[in-house]
Coordinates of C-alpha atoms in Angstrom, one line a residue:
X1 CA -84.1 87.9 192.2
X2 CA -83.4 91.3 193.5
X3 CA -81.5 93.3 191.3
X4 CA -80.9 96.8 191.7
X5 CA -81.0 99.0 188.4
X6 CA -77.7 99.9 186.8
X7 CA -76.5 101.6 184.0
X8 CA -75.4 98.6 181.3
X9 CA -71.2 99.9 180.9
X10 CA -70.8 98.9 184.5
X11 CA -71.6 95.3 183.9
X12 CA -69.0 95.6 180.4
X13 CA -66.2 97.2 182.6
X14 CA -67.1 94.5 185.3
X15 CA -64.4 91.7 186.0
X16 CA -65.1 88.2 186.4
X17 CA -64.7 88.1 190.3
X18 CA -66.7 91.0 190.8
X19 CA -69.4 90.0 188.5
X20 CA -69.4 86.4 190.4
X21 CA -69.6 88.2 193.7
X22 CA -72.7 90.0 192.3
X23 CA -74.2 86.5 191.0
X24 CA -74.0 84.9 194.1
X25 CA -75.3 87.7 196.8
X26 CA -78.3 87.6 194.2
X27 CA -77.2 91.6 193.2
X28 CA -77.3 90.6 189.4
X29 CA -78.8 88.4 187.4
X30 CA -77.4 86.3 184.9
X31 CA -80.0 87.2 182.6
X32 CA -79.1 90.8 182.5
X33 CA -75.3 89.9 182.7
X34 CA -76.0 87.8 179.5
X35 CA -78.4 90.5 177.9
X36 CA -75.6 93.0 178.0
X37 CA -73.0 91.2 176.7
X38 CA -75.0 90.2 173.5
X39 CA -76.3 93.8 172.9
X40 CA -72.0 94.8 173.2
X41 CA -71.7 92.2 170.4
X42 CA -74.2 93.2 168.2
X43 CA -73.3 96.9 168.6
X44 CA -69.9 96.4 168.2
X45 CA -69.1 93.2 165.8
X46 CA -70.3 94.6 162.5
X47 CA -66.9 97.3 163.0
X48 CA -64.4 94.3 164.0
X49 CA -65.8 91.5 162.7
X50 CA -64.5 89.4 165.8
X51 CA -67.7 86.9 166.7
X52 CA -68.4 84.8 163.4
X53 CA -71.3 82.4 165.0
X54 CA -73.5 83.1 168.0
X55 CA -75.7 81.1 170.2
X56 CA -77.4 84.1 171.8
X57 CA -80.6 82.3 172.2
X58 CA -79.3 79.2 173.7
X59 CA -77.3 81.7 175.9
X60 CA -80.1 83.5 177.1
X61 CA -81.9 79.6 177.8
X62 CA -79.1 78.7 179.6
X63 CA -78.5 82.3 181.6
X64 CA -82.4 82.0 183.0
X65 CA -81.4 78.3 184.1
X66 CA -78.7 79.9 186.0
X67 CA -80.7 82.5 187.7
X68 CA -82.9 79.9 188.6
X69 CA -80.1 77.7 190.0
X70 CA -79.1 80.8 192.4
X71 CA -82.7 81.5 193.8
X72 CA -82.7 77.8 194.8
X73 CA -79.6 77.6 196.1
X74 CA -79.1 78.2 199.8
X75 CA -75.6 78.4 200.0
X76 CA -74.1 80.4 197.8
X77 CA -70.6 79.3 198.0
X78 CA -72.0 75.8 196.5
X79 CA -72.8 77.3 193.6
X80 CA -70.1 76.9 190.5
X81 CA -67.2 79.6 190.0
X82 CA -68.5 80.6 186.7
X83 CA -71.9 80.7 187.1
X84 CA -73.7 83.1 185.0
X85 CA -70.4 84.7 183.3
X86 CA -70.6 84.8 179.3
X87 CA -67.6 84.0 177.7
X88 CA -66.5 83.5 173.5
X89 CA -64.5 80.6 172.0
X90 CA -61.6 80.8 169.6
X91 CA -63.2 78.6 166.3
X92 CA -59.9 76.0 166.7
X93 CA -61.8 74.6 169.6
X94 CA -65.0 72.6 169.1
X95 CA -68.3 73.6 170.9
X96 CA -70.9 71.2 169.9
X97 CA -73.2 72.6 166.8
X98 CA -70.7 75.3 166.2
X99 CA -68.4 76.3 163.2
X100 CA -65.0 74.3 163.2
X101 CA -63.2 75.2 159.8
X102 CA -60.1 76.0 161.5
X103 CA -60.4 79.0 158.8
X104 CA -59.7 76.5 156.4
X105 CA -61.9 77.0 153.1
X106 CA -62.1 73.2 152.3
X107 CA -63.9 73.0 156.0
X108 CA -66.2 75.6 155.3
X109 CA -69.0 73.5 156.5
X110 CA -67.8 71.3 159.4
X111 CA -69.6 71.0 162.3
X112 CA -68.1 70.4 165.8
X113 CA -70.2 67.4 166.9
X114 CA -69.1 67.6 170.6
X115 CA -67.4 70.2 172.9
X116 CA -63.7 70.1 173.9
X117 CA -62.6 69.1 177.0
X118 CA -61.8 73.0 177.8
X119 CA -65.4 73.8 176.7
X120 CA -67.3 71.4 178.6
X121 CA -65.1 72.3 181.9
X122 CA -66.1 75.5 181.7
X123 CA -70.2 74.9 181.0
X124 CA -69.7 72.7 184.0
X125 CA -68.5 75.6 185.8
X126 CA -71.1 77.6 185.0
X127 CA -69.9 80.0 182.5
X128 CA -72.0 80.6 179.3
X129 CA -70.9 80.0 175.5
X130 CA -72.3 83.2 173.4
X131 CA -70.4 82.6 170.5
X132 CA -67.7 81.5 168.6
X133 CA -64.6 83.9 167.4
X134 CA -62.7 84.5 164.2
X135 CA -58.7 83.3 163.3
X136 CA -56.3 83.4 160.9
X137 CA -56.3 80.4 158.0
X138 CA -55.0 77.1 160.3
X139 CA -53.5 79.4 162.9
X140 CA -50.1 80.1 162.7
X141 CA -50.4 83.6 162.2
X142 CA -50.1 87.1 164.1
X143 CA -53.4 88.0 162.1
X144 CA -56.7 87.6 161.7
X145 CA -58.4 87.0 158.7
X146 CA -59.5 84.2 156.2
X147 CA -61.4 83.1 153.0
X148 CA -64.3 82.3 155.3
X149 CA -65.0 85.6 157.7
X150 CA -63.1 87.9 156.4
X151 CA -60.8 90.0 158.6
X152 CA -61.0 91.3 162.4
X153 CA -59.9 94.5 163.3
X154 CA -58.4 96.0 166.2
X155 CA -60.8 98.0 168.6
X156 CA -58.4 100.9 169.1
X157 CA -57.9 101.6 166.0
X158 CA -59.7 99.8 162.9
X159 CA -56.7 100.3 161.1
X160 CA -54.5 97.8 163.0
X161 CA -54.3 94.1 163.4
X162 CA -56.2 92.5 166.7
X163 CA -53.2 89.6 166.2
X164 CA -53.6 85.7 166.1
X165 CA -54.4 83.3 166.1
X166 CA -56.6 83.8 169.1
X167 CA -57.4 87.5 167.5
X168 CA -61.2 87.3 167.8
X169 CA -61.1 86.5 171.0
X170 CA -58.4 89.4 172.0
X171 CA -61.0 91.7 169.9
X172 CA -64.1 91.5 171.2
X173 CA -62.5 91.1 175.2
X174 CA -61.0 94.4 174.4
X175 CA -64.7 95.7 173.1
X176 CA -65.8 94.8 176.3
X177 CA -67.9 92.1 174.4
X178 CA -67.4 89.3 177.1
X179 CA -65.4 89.5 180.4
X180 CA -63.0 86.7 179.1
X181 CA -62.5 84.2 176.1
X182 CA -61.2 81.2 175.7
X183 CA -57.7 81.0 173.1
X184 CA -55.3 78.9 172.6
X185 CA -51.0 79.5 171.9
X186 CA -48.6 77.9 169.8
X187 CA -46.3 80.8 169.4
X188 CA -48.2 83.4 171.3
X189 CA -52.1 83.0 170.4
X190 CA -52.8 84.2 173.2
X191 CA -50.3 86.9 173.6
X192 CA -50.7 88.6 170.8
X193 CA -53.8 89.5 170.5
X194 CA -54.2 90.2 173.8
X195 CA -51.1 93.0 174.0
X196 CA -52.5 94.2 170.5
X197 CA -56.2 94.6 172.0
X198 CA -55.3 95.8 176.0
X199 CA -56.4 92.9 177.5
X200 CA -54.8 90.7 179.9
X201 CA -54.1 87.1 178.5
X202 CA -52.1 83.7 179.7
X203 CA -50.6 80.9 178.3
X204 CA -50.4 78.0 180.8
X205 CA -47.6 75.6 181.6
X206 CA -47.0 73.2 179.2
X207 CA -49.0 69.5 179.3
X208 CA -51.0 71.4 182.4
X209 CA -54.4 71.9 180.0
X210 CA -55.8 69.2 178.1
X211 CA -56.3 69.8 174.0
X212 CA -58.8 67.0 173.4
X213 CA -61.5 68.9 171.1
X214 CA -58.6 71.3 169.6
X215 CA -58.6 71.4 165.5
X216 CA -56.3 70.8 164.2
X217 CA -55.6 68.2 166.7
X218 CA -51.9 68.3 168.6
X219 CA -50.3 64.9 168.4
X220 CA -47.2 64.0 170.6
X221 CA -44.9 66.7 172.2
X222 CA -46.8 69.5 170.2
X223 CA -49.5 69.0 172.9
X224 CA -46.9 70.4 175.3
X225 CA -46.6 73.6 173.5
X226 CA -49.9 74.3 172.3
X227 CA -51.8 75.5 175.3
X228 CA -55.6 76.7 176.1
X229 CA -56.2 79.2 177.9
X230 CA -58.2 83.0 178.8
X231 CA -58.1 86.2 177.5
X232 CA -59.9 88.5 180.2
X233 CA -60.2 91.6 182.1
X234 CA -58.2 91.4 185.3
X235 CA -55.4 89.2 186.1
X236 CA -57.3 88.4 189.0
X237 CA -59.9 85.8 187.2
X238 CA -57.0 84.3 185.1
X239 CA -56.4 81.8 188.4
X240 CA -59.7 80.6 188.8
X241 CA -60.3 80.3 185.0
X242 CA -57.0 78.1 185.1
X243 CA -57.9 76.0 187.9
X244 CA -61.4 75.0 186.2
X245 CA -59.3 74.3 182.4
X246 CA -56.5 72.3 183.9
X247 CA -55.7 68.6 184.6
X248 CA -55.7 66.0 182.9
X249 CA -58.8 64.0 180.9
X250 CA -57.4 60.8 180.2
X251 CA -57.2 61.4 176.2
X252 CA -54.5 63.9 175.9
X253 CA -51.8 61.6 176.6
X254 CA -49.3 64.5 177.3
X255 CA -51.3 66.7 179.7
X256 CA -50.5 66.0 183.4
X257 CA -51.6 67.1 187.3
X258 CA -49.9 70.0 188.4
X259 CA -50.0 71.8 192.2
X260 CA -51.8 75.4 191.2
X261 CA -50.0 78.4 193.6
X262 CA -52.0 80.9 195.5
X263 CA -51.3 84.6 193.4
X264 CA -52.5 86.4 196.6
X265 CA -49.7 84.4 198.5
X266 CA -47.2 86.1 196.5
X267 CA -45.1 88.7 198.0
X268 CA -43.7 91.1 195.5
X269 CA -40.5 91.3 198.5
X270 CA -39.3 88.1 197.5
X271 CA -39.8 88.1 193.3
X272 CA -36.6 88.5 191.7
X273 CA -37.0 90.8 188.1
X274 CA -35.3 89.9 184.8
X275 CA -36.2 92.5 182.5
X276 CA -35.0 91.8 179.2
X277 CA -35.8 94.3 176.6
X278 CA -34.9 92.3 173.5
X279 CA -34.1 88.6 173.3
X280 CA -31.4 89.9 170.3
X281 CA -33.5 87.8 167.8
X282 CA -36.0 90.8 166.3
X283 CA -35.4 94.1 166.2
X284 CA -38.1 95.4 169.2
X285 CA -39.1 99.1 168.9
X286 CA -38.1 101.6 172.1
X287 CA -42.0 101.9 173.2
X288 CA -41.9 98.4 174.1
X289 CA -38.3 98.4 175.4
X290 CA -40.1 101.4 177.4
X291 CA -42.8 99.6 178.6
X292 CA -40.5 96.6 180.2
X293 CA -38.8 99.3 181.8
X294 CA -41.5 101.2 183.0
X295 CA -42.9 97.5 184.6
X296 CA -39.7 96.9 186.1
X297 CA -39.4 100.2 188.1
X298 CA -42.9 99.7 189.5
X299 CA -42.0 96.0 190.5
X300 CA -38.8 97.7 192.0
X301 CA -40.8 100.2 193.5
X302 CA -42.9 97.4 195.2
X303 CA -39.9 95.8 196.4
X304 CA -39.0 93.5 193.6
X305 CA -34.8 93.1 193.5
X306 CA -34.0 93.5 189.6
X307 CA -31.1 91.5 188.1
X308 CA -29.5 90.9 184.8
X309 CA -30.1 88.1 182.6
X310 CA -27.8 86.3 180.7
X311 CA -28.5 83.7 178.3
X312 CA -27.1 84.4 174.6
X313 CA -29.2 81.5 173.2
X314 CA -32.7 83.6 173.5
X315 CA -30.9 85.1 170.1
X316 CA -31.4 81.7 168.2
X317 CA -35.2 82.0 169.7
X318 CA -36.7 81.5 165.9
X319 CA -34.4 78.3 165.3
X320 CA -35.3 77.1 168.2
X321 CA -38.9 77.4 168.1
X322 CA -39.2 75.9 164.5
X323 CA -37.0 73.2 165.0
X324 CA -38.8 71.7 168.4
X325 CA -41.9 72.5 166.4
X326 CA -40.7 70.3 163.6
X327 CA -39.7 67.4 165.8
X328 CA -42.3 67.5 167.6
X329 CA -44.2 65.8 164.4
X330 CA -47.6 64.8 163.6
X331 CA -49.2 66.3 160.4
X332 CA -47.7 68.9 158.0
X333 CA -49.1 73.0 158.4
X334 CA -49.2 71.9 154.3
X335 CA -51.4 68.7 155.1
X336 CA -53.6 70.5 157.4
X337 CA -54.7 73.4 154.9
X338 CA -55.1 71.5 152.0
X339 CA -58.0 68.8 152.9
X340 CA -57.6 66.2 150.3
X341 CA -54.0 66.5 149.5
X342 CA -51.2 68.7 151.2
X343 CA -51.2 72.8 150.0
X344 CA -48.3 73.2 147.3
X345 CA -47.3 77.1 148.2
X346 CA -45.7 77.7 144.9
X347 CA -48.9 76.7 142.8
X348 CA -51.0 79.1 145.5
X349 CA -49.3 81.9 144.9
X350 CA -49.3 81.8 141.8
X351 CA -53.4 81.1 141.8
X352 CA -53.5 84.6 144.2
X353 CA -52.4 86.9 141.4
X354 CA -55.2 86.2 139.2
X355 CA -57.5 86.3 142.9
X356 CA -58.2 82.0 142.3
X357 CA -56.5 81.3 145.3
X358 CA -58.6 80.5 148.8
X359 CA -56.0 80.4 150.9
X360 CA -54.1 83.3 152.6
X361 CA -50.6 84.6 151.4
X362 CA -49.1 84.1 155.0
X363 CA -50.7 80.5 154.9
X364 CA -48.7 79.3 151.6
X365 CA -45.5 81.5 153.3
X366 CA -45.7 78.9 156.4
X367 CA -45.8 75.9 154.1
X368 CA -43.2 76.8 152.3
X369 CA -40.5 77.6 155.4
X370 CA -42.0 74.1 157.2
X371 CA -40.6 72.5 153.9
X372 CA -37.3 74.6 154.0
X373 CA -36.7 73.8 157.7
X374 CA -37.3 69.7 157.3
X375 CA -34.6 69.7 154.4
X376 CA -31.8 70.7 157.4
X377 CA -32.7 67.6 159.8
X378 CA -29.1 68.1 161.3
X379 CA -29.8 71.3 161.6
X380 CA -33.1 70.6 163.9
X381 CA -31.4 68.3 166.0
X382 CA -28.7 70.9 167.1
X383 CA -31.5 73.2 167.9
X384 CA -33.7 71.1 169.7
X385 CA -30.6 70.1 172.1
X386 CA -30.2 74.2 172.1
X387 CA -33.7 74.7 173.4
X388 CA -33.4 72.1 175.9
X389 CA -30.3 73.5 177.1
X390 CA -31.6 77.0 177.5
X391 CA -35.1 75.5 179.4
X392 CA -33.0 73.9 182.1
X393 CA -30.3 77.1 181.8
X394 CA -33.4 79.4 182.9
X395 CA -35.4 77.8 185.4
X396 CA -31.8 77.7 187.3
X397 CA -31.6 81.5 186.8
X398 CA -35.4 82.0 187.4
X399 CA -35.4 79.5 190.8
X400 CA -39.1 79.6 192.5
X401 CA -38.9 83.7 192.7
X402 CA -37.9 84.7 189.6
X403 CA -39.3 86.0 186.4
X404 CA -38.5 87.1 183.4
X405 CA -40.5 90.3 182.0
X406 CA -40.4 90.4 177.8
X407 CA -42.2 92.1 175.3
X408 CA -45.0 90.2 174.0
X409 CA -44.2 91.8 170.3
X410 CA -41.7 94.1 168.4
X411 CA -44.0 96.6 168.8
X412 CA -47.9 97.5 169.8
X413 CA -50.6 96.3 166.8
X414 CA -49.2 96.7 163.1
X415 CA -50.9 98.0 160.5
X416 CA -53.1 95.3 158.8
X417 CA -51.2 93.3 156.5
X418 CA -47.6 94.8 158.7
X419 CA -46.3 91.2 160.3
X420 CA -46.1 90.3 156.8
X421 CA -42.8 92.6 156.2
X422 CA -41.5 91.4 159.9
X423 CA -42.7 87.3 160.2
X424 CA -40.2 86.3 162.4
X425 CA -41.6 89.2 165.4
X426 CA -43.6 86.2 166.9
X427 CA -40.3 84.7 168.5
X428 CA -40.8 87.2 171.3
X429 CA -43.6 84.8 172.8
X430 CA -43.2 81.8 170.5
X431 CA -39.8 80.4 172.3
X432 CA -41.5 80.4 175.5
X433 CA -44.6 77.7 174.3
X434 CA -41.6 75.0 173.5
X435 CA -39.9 76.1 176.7
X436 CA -42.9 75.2 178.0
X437 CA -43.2 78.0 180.3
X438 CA -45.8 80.2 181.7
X439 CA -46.6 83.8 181.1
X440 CA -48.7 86.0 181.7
X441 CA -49.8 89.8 179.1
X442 CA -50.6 92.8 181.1
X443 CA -51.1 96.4 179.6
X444 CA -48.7 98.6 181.2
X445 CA -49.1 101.7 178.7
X446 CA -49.9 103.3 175.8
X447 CA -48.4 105.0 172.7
X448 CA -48.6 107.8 171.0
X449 CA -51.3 106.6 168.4
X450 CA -53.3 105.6 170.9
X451 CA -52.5 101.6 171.0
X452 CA -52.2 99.3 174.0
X453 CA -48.2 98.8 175.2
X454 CA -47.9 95.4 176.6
X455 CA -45.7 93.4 178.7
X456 CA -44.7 89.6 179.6
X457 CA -44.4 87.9 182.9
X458 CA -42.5 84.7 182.2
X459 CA -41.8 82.0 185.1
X460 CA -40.7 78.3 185.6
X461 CA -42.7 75.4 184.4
X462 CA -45.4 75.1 186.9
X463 CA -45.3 79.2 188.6
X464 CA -48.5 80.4 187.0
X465 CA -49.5 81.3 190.4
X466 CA -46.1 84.0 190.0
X467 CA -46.8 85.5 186.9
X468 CA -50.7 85.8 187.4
X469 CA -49.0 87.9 190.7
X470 CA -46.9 90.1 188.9
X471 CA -48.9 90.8 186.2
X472 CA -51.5 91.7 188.8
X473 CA -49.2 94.3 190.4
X474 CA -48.5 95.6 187.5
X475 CA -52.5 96.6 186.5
X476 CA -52.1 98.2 190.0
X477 CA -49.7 100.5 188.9
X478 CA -50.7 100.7 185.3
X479 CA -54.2 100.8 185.7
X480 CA -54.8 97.4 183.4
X481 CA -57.7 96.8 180.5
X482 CA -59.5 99.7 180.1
X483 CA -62.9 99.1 177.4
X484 CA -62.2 100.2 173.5
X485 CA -64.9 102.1 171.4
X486 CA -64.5 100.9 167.9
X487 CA -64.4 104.0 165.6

C-alpha cells in the first residue's frame, strides 16, 4: 500500500468520511489508522479511565486483514463503508469475549458469549472493535463510575463528569481515542456525555435500531425508547453509521424498517426553528440558554424561519418520562442490580456508611423512586395519556420541516458527584427517548471554564436525516469537536 508519511494528530482529528476516503484511494492504511488510535488510548486512558477492556491485538489482526482486503480489491466503492475505521463499545452491549457486567458488582465476571446485533453490523461493515468503554452501575445515570472500574473523567477538565451512561464512550471520542463509539440512550446516554465531552452524538428514532445483545435486555415498549447509536466526530458520519445499525433483525420484536432521508438534501431555506430554552421542568443555566440562542441566529442567518413553541406539557417532562418508563414493564432497575434477589435501597445505604456497600449511592436512589412511582399507578396512567398527547401535539407543530433545538443538560459537565444535588436535570433529553423522537448533540460553544456548550436538534419520528442536517450547519458555524488534552 502506498501511504504517504504523516504526522499521527492528523489521523486523531480525522473524521470518519475523510478517513474512509483515505482507506479506499489506498492513501492510509488501516494498520496505521489502527496503530494510532491504540497509542491515543494508552496515552490517554490511565487520566480518564474511559476504555476498561481492549482487544488491541485482535484489532491490529483484523486491521492487516483489512489492508489486505483493499490491495485486492479493484473497485473501491465495493469495499464496506467502515472498512478499516476503529471504533469503542459502551460495556451494556455485548462483543463476544468481552466484559458484560453492566457495572453491576454481582456480574463482575460475565462474559459476552456473542456480539449484538449492533456489533456484528458494524464488523460486517468493516469497522474495527478496540475496546470496550466504562458506565455508570446498570445505567440510569448522568455519571460514570462503578464498583468494578472506578470512575471516568472528563477530558476538559478531570474535575468534571464525562456523563452517562454512555460516558466512556463520550470520553475517549472527545480524547480523540477513536473517530466514533457506539452508545446507547434511555434518557440521554448518548446525549450527555457527548455535550459534556464536545463531541457530536445521536439518538435514533424509536424501534428503528435493533437491541438484541443489549444488557440488561429491553423487553416490550422499553425497546422503543432505548436506542443504540454513535458518538463521533462530525455530524457528517452519523448517517452512514445509522444506515449500517438500523433495521430490523427478526428478534427485537419492536424494532421496525424505516425510509433513511438524505442530510445533504436538506435545505436549511425550508427548516423551520423552535428554540426552546427551557422545557420549564429544570432550572437550565444562561450559558446553555445562550448556546440555543447563539444556534438559532446561525440557523436564522442560513435562512432558517424561527418560531415559537408552545406546548406547556414539556413542564411535566420528568412525570412523563418515569411513568411511560414504568408502563413500559419488564424487570425492576431493583431486580436488575441485585443478581440473586432485587436491591433493597434502604438496607444499601445504610451498608455505604460503614464503606460495605458495592453498589453506587445514585443506583439505590433509582430503586428507591422506581418503587415510589409504582405505588401511584393512577398517577402513571394520566401521564402516560399526557405523553402521548404531547408526541402527537408536536409532530403537528414540527410537520416534515421543523425542529425543535433544546439543551441537552442544565448546564455544561458538573462537577463529579454534581447531578447528585440536581437528579431530575436528565429530563432535558430523557422526554424525547419515550417520545420516541430523534436528536441529534452538536457543540456550538464554550464557557468560561473551558467546558464544551452543547445543543439539541430534535425532529419527528422518522427525520434523522433533518437533525443530522442541522446539527451539521451548526459545526459549520461553530466550528464542531475539536480534540481534548487530558490535564
Amino acid at each position: 500500500m502506498c501511504v504517504t508519511f504523516r504526522a499521527v494528530p492528523e489521523l486523531l482529528d480525522a473524521p470518519i468520511h475523510d478517513l474512509a476516503r483515505r482507506i479506499r484511494a489506498r492513501t492510509l492504511s488501516p494498520v496505521e489508522l489502527v496503530d494510532a488510535h491504540i497509542a491515543r488510548i494508552e496515552a490517554v486512558n490511565p487520566r480518564i479511565n474511559a476504555v476498561i477492556a481492549e482487544r488491541f491485538a485482535a484489532a491490529r489482526e483484523e486491521a492487516a486483514a483489512a489492508e489486505a482486503q483493499v490491495m485486492r480489491t479493484s473497485d473501491a466503492d465495493a469495499l464496506p463503508p467502515l472498512l478499516g475505521i476503529p471504533f469503542t463499545a459502551k460495556e451494556y452491549i455485548a462483543a463476544e469475549g468481552m466484559p458484560l457486567s453492566g457495572g453491576v458488582w454481582a456480574r463482575r465476571h460475565v462474559r459476552a458469549e456473542r456480539d449484538a446485533e449492533t456489533i456484528r453490523r458494524l464488523r460486517g461493515a468493516g469497522a474495527i472493535l478496540v475496546g470496550i468503554t466504562n458506565v455508570p452501575e446498570g445505567g440510569l445515570w448522568m455519571e460514570t463510575y462503578n464498583a468494578i472500574y472506578g470512575r471516568t473523567r472528563n477530558p476538559w477538565h478531570l474535575g468534571r463528569t464525562c456523563g452517562g451512561s454512555s460516558g466512556g464512550d463520550g470520553a475517549i471520542v472527545g480524547a480523540g481515542g477513536v473517530p466514533f463509539a457506539l452508545g446507547a440512550d434511555v434518557g440521554g446516554s448518548i446525549r450527555i456525555p457527548a455535550a459534556f465531552c464536545g463531541a457530536v452524538g445521536h439518538k435514533p428514532t424509536g424501534r428503528m435500531v435493533p437491541n438484541t445483545g443489549f444488557w440488561p435486555e429491553a423487553e416490550g415498549e422499553l425497546s422503543a425508547y432505548l436506542v443504540c447509536g454513535p458518538i463521533a466526530r462530525s455530524s457528517r458520519d452519523l448517517m452512514p453509521i445509522l444506515k449500517v445499525l438500523a433495521g430490523p433483525d427478526g428478534a427485537d420484536p419492536v424494532c421496525r424498517p424505516w425510509t433513511l432521508g438524505d442530510p445533504d438534501a436538506v435545505d436549511l431555506r425550508d427548516v423551520v426553528v423552535f428554540p426552546v430554552e427551557s422545557n420549564g421542568a429544570t432550572r437550565v443555566r444562561r450559558v446553555m440558554r445562550q448556546g440555543v440562542q447563539r444556534a438559532a441566529d446561525a440557523l436564522a442567518a442560513r435562512g432558517a424561519t424561527i418560531a415559537e413553541l408552545k406546548a406547556p406539557a414539556m413542564k411535566r417532562a420528568f412525570m412523563i418520562w418515569s411513568s411511560m418508563m414504568t408502563a413500559a414493564g419488564g424487570p425492576s432497575y431493583g431486580e436488575i442490580l441485585g443478581g440473586d434477589a432485587p436491591m433493597r435501597p434502604g438496607r444499601e445505604l445504610l451498608k455505604m456508611l460503614v464503606g460495605r456497600s458495592r453498589h453506587t449511592f445514585p443506583a439505590a436512589m433509582v430503586v428507591a423512586a422506581e418503587r415510589v412511582t409504582k405505588l401511584i399507578p393512577a398517577r402513571v396512567d394520566a401521564m402516560v395519556a399526557a405523553g402521548k398527547a404531547l408526541q402527537r401535539e408536536l409532530e403537528d407543530i414540527l410537520g416534515p420541516n421543523g425542529i425543535l433545538l433544546h439543551p441537552p443538560y442544565s448546564r455544561p459537565a458538573p462537577r463529579h458527584y454534581g447531578p447528585m444535588l440536581t437528579p431530575f436535570d436528565f429530563v432535558c433529553t430523557g422526554l424525547f427517548n419515550v417520545l420516541e423522537f430523534p436528536s441529534t448533540t452538536v457543540p456550538v460553544a464554550f464557557d468560561r471554564h473551558g467546558l464544551p456548550v452543547g445543543v439539541q436538534v430534535i425532529g419527528r419520528r422518522g427525520d434523522d436525516h433533518l437533525t443530522i442536517a442541522v446539527a451539521g450547519a451548526l459545526e459549520e458555524a461553530f466550528g464542531g469537536w475539536r480534540r481534548a488534552e487530558p490535564a
